[in-house]
C-alpha positions as MATLAB code, in Angstrom:
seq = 'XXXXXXXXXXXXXXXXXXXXXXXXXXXXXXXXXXXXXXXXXXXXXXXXXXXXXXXXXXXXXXXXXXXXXXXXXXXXXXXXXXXXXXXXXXXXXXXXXXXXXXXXXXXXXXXXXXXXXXXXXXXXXXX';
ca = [
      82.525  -11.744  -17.123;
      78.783  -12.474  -17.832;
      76.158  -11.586  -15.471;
      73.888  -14.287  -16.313;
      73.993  -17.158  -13.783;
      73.915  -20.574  -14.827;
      70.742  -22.917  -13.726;
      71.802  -25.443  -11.604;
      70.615  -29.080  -12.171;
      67.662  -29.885   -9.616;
      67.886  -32.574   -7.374;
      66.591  -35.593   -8.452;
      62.679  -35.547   -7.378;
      60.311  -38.596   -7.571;
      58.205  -38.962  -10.313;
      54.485  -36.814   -9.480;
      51.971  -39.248   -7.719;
      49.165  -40.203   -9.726;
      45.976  -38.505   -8.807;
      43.222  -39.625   -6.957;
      39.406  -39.377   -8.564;
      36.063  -40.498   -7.586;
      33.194  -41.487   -9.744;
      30.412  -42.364   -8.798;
      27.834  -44.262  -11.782;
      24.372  -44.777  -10.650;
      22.542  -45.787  -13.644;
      22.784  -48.024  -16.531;
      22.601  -44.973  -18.550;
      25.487  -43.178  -17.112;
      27.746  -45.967  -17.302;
      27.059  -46.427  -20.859;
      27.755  -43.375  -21.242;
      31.204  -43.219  -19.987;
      32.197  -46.602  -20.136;
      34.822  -46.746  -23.212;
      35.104  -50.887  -24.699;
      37.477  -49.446  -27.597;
      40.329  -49.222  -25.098;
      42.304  -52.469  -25.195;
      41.320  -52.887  -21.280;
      39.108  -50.817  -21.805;
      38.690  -47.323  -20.141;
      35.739  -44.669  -18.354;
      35.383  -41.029  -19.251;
      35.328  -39.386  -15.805;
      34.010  -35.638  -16.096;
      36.577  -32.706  -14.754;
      37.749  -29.300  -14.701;
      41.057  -30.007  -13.641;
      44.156  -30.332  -16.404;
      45.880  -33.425  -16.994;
      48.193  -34.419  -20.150;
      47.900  -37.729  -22.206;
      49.949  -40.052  -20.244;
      49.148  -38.388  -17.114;
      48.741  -41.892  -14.347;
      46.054  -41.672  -12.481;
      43.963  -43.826   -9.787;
      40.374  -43.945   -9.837;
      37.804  -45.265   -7.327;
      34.768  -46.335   -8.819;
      31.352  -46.954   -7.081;
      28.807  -48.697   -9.821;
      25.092  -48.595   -8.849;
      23.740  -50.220   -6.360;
      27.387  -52.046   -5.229;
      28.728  -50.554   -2.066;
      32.269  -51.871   -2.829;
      34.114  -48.916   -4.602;
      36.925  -49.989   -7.110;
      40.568  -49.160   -6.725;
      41.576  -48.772  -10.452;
      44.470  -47.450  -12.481;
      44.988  -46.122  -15.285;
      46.385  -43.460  -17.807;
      44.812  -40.487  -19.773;
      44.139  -41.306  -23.382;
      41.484  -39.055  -24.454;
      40.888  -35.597  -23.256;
      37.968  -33.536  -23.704;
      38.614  -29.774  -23.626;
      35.950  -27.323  -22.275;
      34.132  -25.663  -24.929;
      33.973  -29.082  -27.094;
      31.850  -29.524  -29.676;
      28.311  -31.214  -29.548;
      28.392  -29.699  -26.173;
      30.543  -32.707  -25.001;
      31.462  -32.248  -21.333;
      34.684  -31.083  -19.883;
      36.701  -34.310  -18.989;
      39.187  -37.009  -18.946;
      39.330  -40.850  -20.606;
      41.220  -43.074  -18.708;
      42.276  -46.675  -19.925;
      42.458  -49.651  -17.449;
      45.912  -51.551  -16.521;
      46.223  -54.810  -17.601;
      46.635  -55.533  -14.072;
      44.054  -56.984  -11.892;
      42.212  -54.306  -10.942;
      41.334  -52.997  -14.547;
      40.571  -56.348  -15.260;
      38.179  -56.609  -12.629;
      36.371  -53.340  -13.547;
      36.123  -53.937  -17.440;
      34.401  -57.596  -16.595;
      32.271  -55.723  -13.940;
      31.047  -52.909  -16.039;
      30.696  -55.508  -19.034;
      28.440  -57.636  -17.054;
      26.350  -54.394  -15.883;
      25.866  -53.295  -19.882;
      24.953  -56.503  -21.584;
      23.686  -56.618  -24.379;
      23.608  -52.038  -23.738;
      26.994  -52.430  -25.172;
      26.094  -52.642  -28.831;
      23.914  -49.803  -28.831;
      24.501  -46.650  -31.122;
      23.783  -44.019  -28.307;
      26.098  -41.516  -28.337;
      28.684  -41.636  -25.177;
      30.954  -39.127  -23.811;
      33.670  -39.712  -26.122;
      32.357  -41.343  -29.683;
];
């Protein structure tokens, strides 16, 4: 006889809830810089220390200048910047908008906010 005990299967547990972040954009500047258009739906870079995997869902609310209305978004981590990046990049996550309404709604928000900003060569958070 073996004394090695087999692992029993866990119970079935519901999938992790998607975390909750806040970002809050007051300039034209900022939101340029972490707005990302390349993302079909397109997608923010939202600064943060804490770990998440590509995939990860998450929920964002989003407060854009001078608006007092904060946006419920949600999303899923494409693009993660590691601390210590090159170009002293900073520490964070890029998250791409649902198709569903509410990414919708932010995309042609923060589209309207950039203009004609959008075609700039400025460097952003991610490219």
């Amino acid at each position: 006889m073996s004394d090695v005990e087999t692992a029993k299967p866990a119970a079935s547990s519901p999938p992790p809830r998607p975390s909750v972040l806040s970002l809050n954009i007051n300039s034209k500047s900022a939101l340029y810089a972490a707005y990302m258009p390349h993302l079909r739906n397109g997608g923010i870079f939202i600064p943060t220390s804490r770990i998440y995997g590509l995939g990860d869902e998450v929920f964002m609310l989003l407060s854009l200048m001078d608006d007092p209305a904060k946006l419920p978004i949600a999303g899923a981590v494409v693009w993660i910047t590691p601390p210590g990046a090159q170009n002293s990049k900073a520490q964070g996550i890029g998250v791409q908008f649902k198709s569903d309404e509410s990414g919708i709604e932010a995309r042609r928000k923060i589209e309207g906010l950039l203009g004609g900003v959008m075609q700039s060569s400025r460097p952003t958070h991610t490219i």
